[in-house]
């Protein structure tokens, strides 16, 4: 493979964290394409084209032409989470520009949740679950501890692009203003004073009346800021994944009420949600943290570092392309190049514990195997006795029902005789009142009343 190159169609690739973390580890040379016009042609030494630029006319035109006419593998990189407004309510993006369909052979998805959504848009067989190499430093790294007492440290942040229209911007401002107003009126959460770090973008801080933020290079990194927080509230953003990777209970602030491709255990969709969610962020329920971890591993392949998977995917695509050109056969790829260690199943979360999920149920707290075995054995023996007891009870019930039927019949007979006697008495009284003497007594039989 020494004679081939990977061509990176992104002029700022060397400055972008999307590429920085893995480009130096490529097993063959690469070249950055600074200019990417629609008529760009890959050189003869091109073994693969890699890009995340998949949204504009020139980019898609070049990719489509190469995809349809050349036997050169094209790998597209997902550059973050999917966001409904960015895909369907972004006035500057043409309809379908975001992977509808993918103009390439494979898409490196950050997680299987993302792959499912994109495959549902007609891209079956094109998605590979890779992860997000730029977050590899967080995978399996120890998170800073969360304060359980003392001030509650809350980070409130917004996406790099929090809105795509003026209406969306107004909605974002409204949601942030409600949080600001809440803490101005009540600075406590669960009785603890709150220390808030606002990390807002796009001038939102100034519009909310805060001092302008210093340049980003003068601020602590986002990851350092998360480390120094006990919980995070963010507008829809990849920040959500970074925060959850750090073990922080994380709420998504979204007054747009649009569908969420990335769900969260805590969703602030209206002012009335705020107080309850703040209380839970400061003391998160185990069941919601379990769900948050499930979402993390569904939306981000992070059971191990992503870079080795990406490098393997690139190498396999290059090999398949090289073989197709050598044999002059059609360039085709298998539905999945990367193996799924979970075989398509959801992983069992390491924090899954019945005792933690149901702390008020003493059954799940008992870890004495001998005692549990004894109780189980007694329960099995008791259950073996139940069928005979149930049969006897059913027999008794049947006998009582038969006796009840007899008593009911006697009651009906007695009532009928009593009604007949009442009728005879009534006739006698009517006859006596008419002066006709005593009417003949009707034979009522020998039965007693």
Short mmCIF file of C-alpha atoms in Angstrom, two decimals:
data_model
loop_
_atom_site.label_atom_id
_atom_site.label_comp_id
_atom_site.label_asym_id
_atom_site.label_seq_id
_atom_site.Cartn_x
_atom_site.Cartn_y
_atom_site.Cartn_z
CA UNK A 1 0.00 0.00 0.00
CA UNK A 2 3.06 2.31 0.07
CA UNK A 3 2.33 3.70 -3.40
CA UNK A 4 -1.22 4.83 -2.64
CA UNK A 5 -2.44 7.85 -0.68
CA UNK A 6 -5.50 8.85 1.23
CA UNK A 7 -6.91 12.16 0.05
CA UNK A 8 -8.59 14.23 2.75
CA UNK A 9 -11.15 16.60 1.27
CA UNK A 10 -11.10 19.25 3.99
CA UNK A 11 -8.80 22.27 3.81
CA UNK A 12 -8.74 22.71 7.62
CA UNK A 13 -8.23 19.01 8.45
CA UNK A 14 -4.93 19.61 10.25
CA UNK A 15 -6.61 22.13 12.57
CA UNK A 16 -9.77 20.10 13.14
CA UNK A 17 -10.12 17.70 16.08
CA UNK A 18 -12.24 15.56 13.76
CA UNK A 19 -9.02 14.59 11.92
CA UNK A 20 -6.15 15.48 14.27
CA UNK A 21 -6.54 12.47 16.55
CA UNK A 22 -6.07 9.80 13.86
CA UNK A 23 -4.45 11.24 10.73
CA UNK A 24 -0.88 10.81 12.05
CA UNK A 25 -1.62 7.11 12.63
CA UNK A 26 -2.67 6.29 9.07
CA UNK A 27 -0.60 3.33 7.75
CA UNK A 28 -0.03 5.09 4.41
CA UNK A 29 0.58 8.67 3.25
CA UNK A 30 -2.21 11.23 3.04
CA UNK A 31 -2.70 14.54 1.33
CA UNK A 32 -4.97 17.41 2.31
CA UNK A 33 -7.00 18.86 -0.55
CA UNK A 34 -7.20 22.60 0.13
CA UNK A 35 -9.51 23.40 -2.74
CA UNK A 36 -12.45 21.12 -3.31
CA UNK A 37 -14.35 22.38 -6.41
CA UNK A 38 -17.01 20.30 -8.09
CA UNK A 39 -14.66 19.37 -10.93
CA UNK A 40 -11.87 18.04 -8.67
CA UNK A 41 -10.39 14.77 -9.90
CA UNK A 42 -8.56 12.28 -7.66
CA UNK A 43 -4.94 11.61 -8.76
CA UNK A 44 -3.85 8.18 -9.94
CA UNK A 45 -2.30 7.36 -6.56
CA UNK A 46 -5.60 7.91 -4.73
CA UNK A 47 -6.53 4.83 -2.70
CA UNK A 48 -9.39 6.38 -0.72
CA UNK A 49 -11.20 9.68 -0.32
CA UNK A 50 -12.11 10.78 3.20
CA UNK A 51 -14.21 13.79 4.09
CA UNK A 52 -16.99 15.08 6.29
CA UNK A 53 -17.83 17.82 3.77
CA UNK A 54 -21.11 16.46 2.47
CA UNK A 55 -23.51 19.40 2.53
CA UNK A 56 -22.80 21.85 -0.31
CA UNK A 57 -23.15 21.79 -4.10
CA UNK A 58 -19.46 21.61 -5.01
CA UNK A 59 -18.73 18.93 -2.41
CA UNK A 60 -21.64 16.67 -3.34
CA UNK A 61 -21.09 17.20 -7.07
CA UNK A 62 -17.49 16.01 -6.84
CA UNK A 63 -18.32 13.10 -4.56
CA UNK A 64 -21.22 11.96 -6.74
CA UNK A 65 -19.15 12.05 -9.92
CA UNK A 66 -16.31 10.05 -8.35
CA UNK A 67 -18.72 7.66 -6.66
CA UNK A 68 -20.48 6.89 -9.93
CA UNK A 69 -17.51 6.77 -12.31
CA UNK A 70 -14.37 5.76 -10.41
CA UNK A 71 -13.38 2.67 -8.44
CA UNK A 72 -12.13 4.72 -5.53
CA UNK A 73 -13.60 4.13 -2.06
CA UNK A 74 -15.24 7.16 -0.45
CA UNK A 75 -15.52 7.33 3.34
CA UNK A 76 -17.67 10.05 4.90
CA UNK A 77 -17.14 10.97 8.56
CA UNK A 78 -20.02 11.88 10.86
CA UNK A 79 -18.89 15.02 12.67
CA UNK A 80 -21.19 14.85 15.69
CA UNK A 81 -24.69 13.94 16.83
CA UNK A 82 -27.70 14.19 14.55
CA UNK A 83 -29.93 17.17 15.34
CA UNK A 84 -33.45 17.43 13.93
CA UNK A 85 -33.40 21.19 13.38
CA UNK A 86 -30.05 21.04 11.57
CA UNK A 87 -31.42 18.43 9.17
CA UNK A 88 -35.01 19.54 8.59
CA UNK A 89 -35.24 23.17 9.78
CA UNK A 90 -31.95 24.66 8.59
CA UNK A 91 -32.68 27.31 5.93
CA UNK A 92 -29.09 27.31 4.63
CA UNK A 93 -28.99 23.58 3.89
CA UNK A 94 -30.70 22.09 0.87
CA UNK A 95 -33.29 19.45 1.57
CA UNK A 96 -31.66 16.05 1.88
CA UNK A 97 -28.13 17.47 2.21
CA UNK A 98 -27.47 15.60 5.46
CA UNK A 99 -27.00 11.96 4.39
CA UNK A 100 -30.28 11.64 2.47
CA UNK A 101 -28.66 9.72 0.82
CA UNK A 102 -24.96 9.30 1.62
CA UNK A 103 -22.85 10.17 -1.43
CA UNK A 104 -20.12 7.66 -0.73
CA UNK A 105 -19.52 4.01 0.01
CA UNK A 106 -19.38 4.14 3.79
CA UNK A 107 -20.24 6.51 6.65
CA UNK A 108 -18.24 6.30 9.88
CA UNK A 109 -21.03 6.67 12.44
CA UNK A 110 -20.32 7.63 16.02
CA UNK A 111 -22.78 5.05 17.41
CA UNK A 112 -25.33 2.42 16.49
CA UNK A 113 -28.22 4.75 17.35
CA UNK A 114 -26.99 7.17 14.72
CA UNK A 115 -26.49 4.32 12.25
CA UNK A 116 -30.09 3.15 12.68
CA UNK A 117 -31.48 6.60 11.90
CA UNK A 118 -29.26 7.16 8.85
CA UNK A 119 -29.91 3.66 7.51
CA UNK A 120 -33.65 4.38 7.74
CA UNK A 121 -33.09 7.13 5.16
CA UNK A 122 -32.19 4.59 2.48
CA UNK A 123 -28.55 3.99 3.40
CA UNK A 124 -28.69 0.31 4.31
CA UNK A 125 -25.23 -1.27 4.13
CA UNK A 126 -23.39 2.06 4.17
CA UNK A 127 -23.09 2.69 7.90
CA UNK A 128 -20.18 1.49 10.03
CA UNK A 129 -20.27 1.93 13.80
CA UNK A 130 -16.87 3.45 14.58
CA UNK A 131 -17.21 5.84 17.49
CA UNK A 132 -15.71 9.31 17.74
CA UNK A 133 -11.89 9.35 17.69
CA UNK A 134 -11.68 12.88 19.08
CA UNK A 135 -13.28 11.62 22.29
CA UNK A 136 -10.90 8.68 22.71
CA UNK A 137 -9.08 10.46 25.55
CA UNK A 138 -12.27 10.19 27.61
CA UNK A 139 -12.92 6.51 26.96
CA UNK A 140 -12.24 4.41 30.05
CA UNK A 141 -10.55 7.36 31.75
CA UNK A 142 -11.38 8.10 35.37
CA UNK A 143 -13.87 10.94 35.79
CA UNK A 144 -13.35 13.63 38.40
CA UNK A 145 -15.52 13.06 41.49
CA UNK A 146 -18.89 14.75 41.90
CA UNK A 147 -19.57 16.79 45.03
CA UNK A 148 -22.32 15.25 47.14
CA UNK A 149 -22.28 18.04 49.70
CA UNK A 150 -21.36 21.70 49.71
CA UNK A 151 -22.22 23.92 46.75
CA UNK A 152 -23.96 22.32 43.80
CA UNK A 153 -21.78 23.11 40.78
CA UNK A 154 -23.87 23.45 37.62
CA UNK A 155 -22.59 24.00 34.10
CA UNK A 156 -25.02 25.55 31.62
CA UNK A 157 -23.83 25.63 28.03
CA UNK A 158 -24.98 25.93 24.45
CA UNK A 159 -23.97 24.31 21.18
CA UNK A 160 -21.51 26.06 18.88
CA UNK A 161 -24.50 26.85 16.67
CA UNK A 162 -27.47 26.95 19.05
CA UNK A 163 -29.99 28.11 16.44
CA UNK A 164 -30.43 28.25 12.67
CA UNK A 165 -33.31 30.77 12.48
CA UNK A 166 -34.42 33.82 14.45
CA UNK A 167 -37.39 31.89 15.81
CA UNK A 168 -35.09 29.15 17.06
CA UNK A 169 -32.79 31.72 18.62
CA UNK A 170 -35.72 33.29 20.47
CA UNK A 171 -36.65 29.86 21.80
CA UNK A 172 -33.08 29.23 23.03
CA UNK A 173 -32.97 32.65 24.72
CA UNK A 174 -36.33 32.03 26.37
CA UNK A 175 -35.17 28.71 27.80
CA UNK A 176 -31.93 30.18 29.16
CA UNK A 177 -33.72 33.24 30.55
CA UNK A 178 -36.04 30.97 32.57
CA UNK A 179 -33.04 29.27 34.15
CA UNK A 180 -31.42 32.64 34.91
CA UNK A 181 -34.65 33.94 36.44
CA UNK A 182 -35.10 30.82 38.54
CA UNK A 183 -31.68 31.17 40.17
CA UNK A 184 -32.10 34.91 40.66
CA UNK A 185 -35.24 34.14 42.65
CA UNK A 186 -33.93 30.99 44.37
CA UNK A 187 -30.21 30.18 44.37
CA UNK A 188 -30.68 26.85 46.15
CA UNK A 189 -31.09 23.31 44.81
CA UNK A 190 -32.11 20.69 47.37
CA UNK A 191 -31.11 23.17 50.04
CA UNK A 192 -27.58 23.55 48.63
CA UNK A 193 -26.20 26.84 47.31
CA UNK A 194 -25.53 26.72 43.60
CA UNK A 195 -22.41 27.73 41.74
CA UNK A 196 -23.29 28.23 38.07
CA UNK A 197 -20.84 28.32 35.20
CA UNK A 198 -22.39 29.79 32.06
CA UNK A 199 -20.62 28.77 28.86
CA UNK A 200 -22.71 30.27 26.09
CA UNK A 201 -22.00 30.85 22.42
CA UNK A 202 -23.12 33.11 19.59
CA UNK A 203 -23.59 36.18 21.80
CA UNK A 204 -26.26 34.58 23.97
CA UNK A 205 -24.46 35.64 27.14
CA UNK A 206 -24.65 39.33 26.23
CA UNK A 207 -28.31 39.07 25.27
CA UNK A 208 -29.01 37.56 28.70
CA UNK A 209 -27.26 40.46 30.41
CA UNK A 210 -23.99 38.70 31.27
CA UNK A 211 -20.58 40.17 30.66
CA UNK A 212 -19.16 39.17 27.29
CA UNK A 213 -17.27 35.88 27.46
CA UNK A 214 -13.49 36.14 27.01
CA UNK A 215 -11.98 34.53 23.91
CA UNK A 216 -12.26 30.77 23.99
CA UNK A 217 -8.49 30.33 24.12
CA UNK A 218 -8.51 32.22 27.43
CA UNK A 219 -11.14 29.94 28.98
CA UNK A 220 -10.55 26.56 30.58
CA UNK A 221 -11.27 23.76 28.14
CA UNK A 222 -14.78 22.40 28.00
CA UNK A 223 -13.60 19.11 29.50
CA UNK A 224 -11.95 20.92 32.41
CA UNK A 225 -15.14 22.86 32.98
CA UNK A 226 -17.18 19.63 32.99
CA UNK A 227 -14.71 18.13 35.48
CA UNK A 228 -15.33 21.10 37.78
CA UNK A 229 -19.11 20.64 37.59
CA UNK A 230 -21.50 18.24 39.30
CA UNK A 231 -24.15 18.34 36.58
CA UNK A 232 -24.63 19.83 33.12
CA UNK A 233 -27.50 21.44 31.23
CA UNK A 234 -26.89 21.88 27.51
CA UNK A 235 -28.81 22.71 24.39
CA UNK A 236 -28.78 19.83 21.86
CA UNK A 237 -25.10 19.26 21.13
CA UNK A 238 -22.28 16.72 21.12
CA UNK A 239 -21.46 18.32 24.49
CA UNK A 240 -24.10 15.93 25.83
CA UNK A 241 -21.90 12.93 24.98
CA UNK A 242 -18.79 14.54 26.45
CA UNK A 243 -20.59 15.33 29.69
CA UNK A 244 -22.10 11.85 30.02
CA UNK A 245 -18.70 10.29 29.28
CA UNK A 246 -17.49 12.28 32.28
CA UNK A 247 -20.21 10.66 34.40
CA UNK A 248 -22.18 13.87 34.88
CA UNK A 249 -25.98 13.78 35.08
CA UNK A 250 -26.85 15.79 31.99
CA UNK A 251 -30.08 17.45 30.93
CA UNK A 252 -30.94 18.64 27.43
CA UNK A 253 -32.53 22.09 27.32
CA UNK A 254 -34.90 22.25 24.37
CA UNK A 255 -37.93 24.53 24.15
CA UNK A 256 -38.21 23.81 20.39
CA UNK A 257 -40.09 20.57 21.15
CA UNK A 258 -38.66 18.87 18.07
CA UNK A 259 -37.89 15.14 17.81
CA UNK A 260 -34.69 14.00 19.49
CA UNK A 261 -32.39 11.57 17.72
CA UNK A 262 -30.35 11.56 20.94
CA UNK A 263 -32.66 11.16 23.95
CA UNK A 264 -31.73 12.04 27.52
CA UNK A 265 -32.81 10.99 30.98
CA UNK A 266 -33.66 14.63 31.70
CA UNK A 267 -35.38 16.80 29.08
CA UNK A 268 -36.24 20.42 29.94
CA UNK A 269 -38.95 21.29 27.42
CA UNK A 270 -40.86 23.87 29.46
CA UNK A 271 -40.34 26.09 32.55
CA UNK A 272 -42.42 23.76 34.73
CA UNK A 273 -39.84 21.00 34.25
CA UNK A 274 -36.97 23.01 35.68
CA UNK A 275 -37.29 22.66 39.47
CA UNK A 276 -37.92 18.92 39.45
CA UNK A 277 -35.04 18.27 37.09
CA UNK A 278 -32.65 20.50 39.02
CA UNK A 279 -33.43 18.49 42.15
CA UNK A 280 -32.71 15.24 40.36
CA UNK A 281 -29.51 16.51 38.74
CA UNK A 282 -28.20 17.29 42.22
CA UNK A 283 -29.28 13.86 43.48
CA UNK A 284 -29.78 11.68 40.38
CA UNK A 285 -32.01 8.58 40.69
CA UNK A 286 -30.17 5.37 39.92
CA UNK A 287 -32.71 4.31 37.28
CA UNK A 288 -32.20 7.54 35.33
CA UNK A 289 -28.43 7.27 35.49
CA UNK A 290 -28.75 3.72 34.18
CA UNK A 291 -30.81 5.02 31.25
CA UNK A 292 -28.28 7.81 30.65
CA UNK A 293 -25.48 5.24 30.40
CA UNK A 294 -27.57 3.15 28.01
CA UNK A 295 -28.10 6.20 25.79
CA UNK A 296 -24.37 6.94 25.88
CA UNK A 297 -23.39 3.47 24.65
CA UNK A 298 -26.19 3.44 22.08
CA UNK A 299 -25.28 6.85 20.66
CA UNK A 300 -21.49 6.58 21.02
CA UNK A 301 -19.41 3.44 20.49
CA UNK A 302 -17.14 3.94 23.47
CA UNK A 303 -16.54 0.52 24.99
CA UNK A 304 -13.04 1.00 23.59
CA UNK A 305 -11.16 3.67 21.64
CA UNK A 306 -12.56 4.54 18.21
CA UNK A 307 -9.29 5.29 16.40
CA UNK A 308 -8.28 1.63 15.86
CA UNK A 309 -11.72 0.90 14.39
CA UNK A 310 -11.50 3.87 12.05
CA UNK A 311 -8.00 2.89 10.89
CA UNK A 312 -9.17 -0.68 10.30
CA UNK A 313 -12.18 0.55 8.31
CA UNK A 314 -9.96 2.78 6.15
CA UNK A 315 -7.43 0.01 5.55
CA UNK A 316 -10.13 -2.52 4.61
CA UNK A 317 -11.78 -0.06 2.23
CA UNK A 318 -8.43 0.68 0.58
CA UNK A 319 -7.75 -3.07 0.18
CA UNK A 320 -11.20 -3.69 -1.34
CA UNK A 321 -10.74 -0.78 -3.73
CA UNK A 322 -7.27 -1.93 -4.72
CA UNK A 323 -8.54 -5.45 -5.45
CA UNK A 324 -11.44 -4.12 -7.53
CA UNK A 325 -9.09 -2.00 -9.66
CA UNK A 326 -6.58 -4.83 -10.04
CA UNK A 327 -9.23 -7.32 -11.18
CA UNK A 328 -11.27 -4.67 -13.01
CA UNK A 329 -14.35 -5.84 -11.14
CA UNK A 330 -17.19 -3.79 -9.67
CA UNK A 331 -16.34 -1.95 -6.47
CA UNK A 332 -18.58 -3.46 -3.79
CA UNK A 333 -18.44 -3.48 0.00
CA UNK A 334 -20.01 -5.84 2.54
CA UNK A 335 -22.92 -4.47 4.60
CA UNK A 336 -20.61 -4.34 7.62
CA UNK A 337 -16.83 -4.25 7.54
CA UNK A 338 -16.37 -3.77 11.26
CA UNK A 339 -17.39 -6.63 13.53
CA UNK A 340 -19.87 -5.90 16.32
CA UNK A 341 -18.51 -7.26 19.58
CA UNK A 342 -22.06 -7.26 20.98
CA UNK A 343 -23.45 -9.16 17.96
CA UNK A 344 -26.19 -6.57 17.51
CA UNK A 345 -27.42 -6.80 21.10
CA UNK A 346 -27.47 -3.95 23.58
CA UNK A 347 -24.71 -4.22 26.17
CA UNK A 348 -25.62 -4.79 29.81
CA UNK A 349 -24.63 -1.66 31.68
CA UNK A 350 -21.90 -2.13 34.25
CA UNK A 351 -23.99 -0.17 36.73
CA UNK A 352 -26.99 -2.47 36.42
CA UNK A 353 -27.99 -3.53 39.93
CA UNK A 354 -31.45 -4.54 41.09
CA UNK A 355 -30.58 -3.50 44.64
CA UNK A 356 -29.72 0.01 43.46
CA UNK A 357 -32.72 0.26 41.16
CA UNK A 358 -35.18 -0.86 43.86
CA UNK A 359 -33.58 0.23 47.16
CA UNK A 360 -36.83 -0.18 49.13
CA UNK A 361 -37.16 -3.85 48.18
CA UNK A 362 -35.21 -5.93 50.72
CA UNK A 363 -35.21 -9.00 48.46
CA UNK A 364 -32.59 -7.48 46.16
CA UNK A 365 -30.31 -6.54 49.07
CA UNK A 366 -29.79 -10.14 50.16
CA UNK A 367 -26.50 -11.48 48.82
CA UNK A 368 -26.32 -14.51 51.16
CA UNK A 369 -26.34 -17.35 48.64
CA UNK A 370 -26.99 -20.03 51.28
CA UNK A 371 -30.00 -18.21 52.67
CA UNK A 372 -31.36 -17.51 49.20
CA UNK A 373 -30.93 -21.18 48.24
CA UNK A 374 -32.77 -22.31 51.37
CA UNK A 375 -35.63 -19.88 50.77
CA UNK A 376 -35.80 -20.91 47.13
CA UNK A 377 -35.93 -24.57 48.07
CA UNK A 378 -38.71 -23.92 50.62
CA UNK A 379 -40.59 -21.88 48.03
CA UNK A 380 -40.29 -24.71 45.48
CA UNK A 381 -41.54 -27.22 48.06
CA UNK A 382 -44.39 -24.91 48.99
CA UNK A 383 -45.31 -24.44 45.35
CA UNK A 384 -45.38 -28.25 44.96
CA UNK A 385 -48.07 -28.43 47.64
CA UNK A 386 -50.20 -25.74 46.08
CA UNK A 387 -51.88 -27.87 43.34
CA UNK A 388 -53.29 -30.39 45.88
CA UNK A 389 -54.41 -27.60 48.17
CA UNK A 390 -55.97 -25.79 45.27
CA UNK A 391 -57.79 -28.98 44.18
CA UNK A 392 -59.20 -29.47 47.68
CA UNK A 393 -60.28 -25.88 47.89
CA UNK A 394 -62.01 -26.17 44.53
CA UNK A 395 -63.84 -29.31 45.75
CA UNK A 396 -64.97 -27.47 48.88
CA UNK A 397 -66.09 -24.56 46.77
CA UNK A 398 -68.09 -26.88 44.50
CA UNK A 399 -69.78 -28.53 47.52
CA UNK A 400 -70.65 -25.15 48.98
CA UNK A 401 -72.04 -24.03 45.65
CA UNK A 402 -74.26 -27.14 45.52
CA UNK A 403 -75.48 -26.46 49.10
CA UNK A 404 -76.08 -22.86 48.16
CA UNK A 405 -78.20 -24.00 45.20
CA UNK A 406 -80.28 -26.22 47.53
CA UNK A 407 -80.81 -23.40 49.98
CA UNK A 408 -81.74 -21.08 47.14
CA UNK A 409 -84.32 -23.56 45.87
CA UNK A 410 -85.84 -23.97 49.38
CA UNK A 411 -85.96 -20.22 49.69
CA UNK A 412 -87.77 -19.92 46.34
CA UNK A 413 -90.31 -22.63 47.32
CA UNK A 414 -90.98 -21.06 50.71
CA UNK A 415 -91.37 -17.63 49.18
CA UNK A 416 -93.86 -19.01 46.62
CA UNK A 417 -96.02 -20.61 49.37
CA UNK A 418 -95.87 -17.43 51.42
CA UNK A 419 -96.95 -15.37 48.44
CA UNK A 420 -99.88 -17.80 47.81
CA UNK A 421 -100.98 -17.59 51.47
CA UNK A 422 -100.86 -13.80 51.29
CA UNK A 423 -103.06 -13.90 48.20
CA UNK A 424 -105.64 -16.18 49.93
CA UNK A 425 -105.69 -13.90 52.94
CA UNK A 426 -106.25 -10.91 50.73
CA UNK A 427 -109.20 -12.61 48.98
CA UNK A 428 -110.78 -13.58 52.33
CA UNK A 429 -110.55 -10.03 53.58
CA UNK A 430 -112.12 -8.70 50.42
CA UNK A 431 -114.96 -11.24 50.66
CA UNK A 432 -115.56 -10.46 54.33
CA UNK A 433 -115.72 -6.77 53.60
CA UNK A 434 -118.32 -7.47 50.90
CA UNK A 435 -120.52 -9.50 53.35
CA UNK A 436 -120.26 -12.69 51.39
CA UNK A 437 -119.22 -14.78 54.32
CA UNK A 438 -116.20 -16.91 54.62
CA UNK A 439 -114.88 -18.17 51.31
CA UNK A 440 -114.09 -21.82 50.97
CA UNK A 441 -110.58 -22.64 52.09
CA UNK A 442 -108.37 -23.70 49.21
CA UNK A 443 -106.33 -26.79 49.68
CA UNK A 444 -102.80 -25.57 50.40
CA UNK A 445 -101.39 -29.07 50.87
CA UNK A 446 -99.69 -30.39 53.91
CA UNK A 447 -96.52 -28.33 53.61
CA UNK A 448 -95.75 -26.04 56.46
CA UNK A 449 -95.27 -22.40 55.93
#
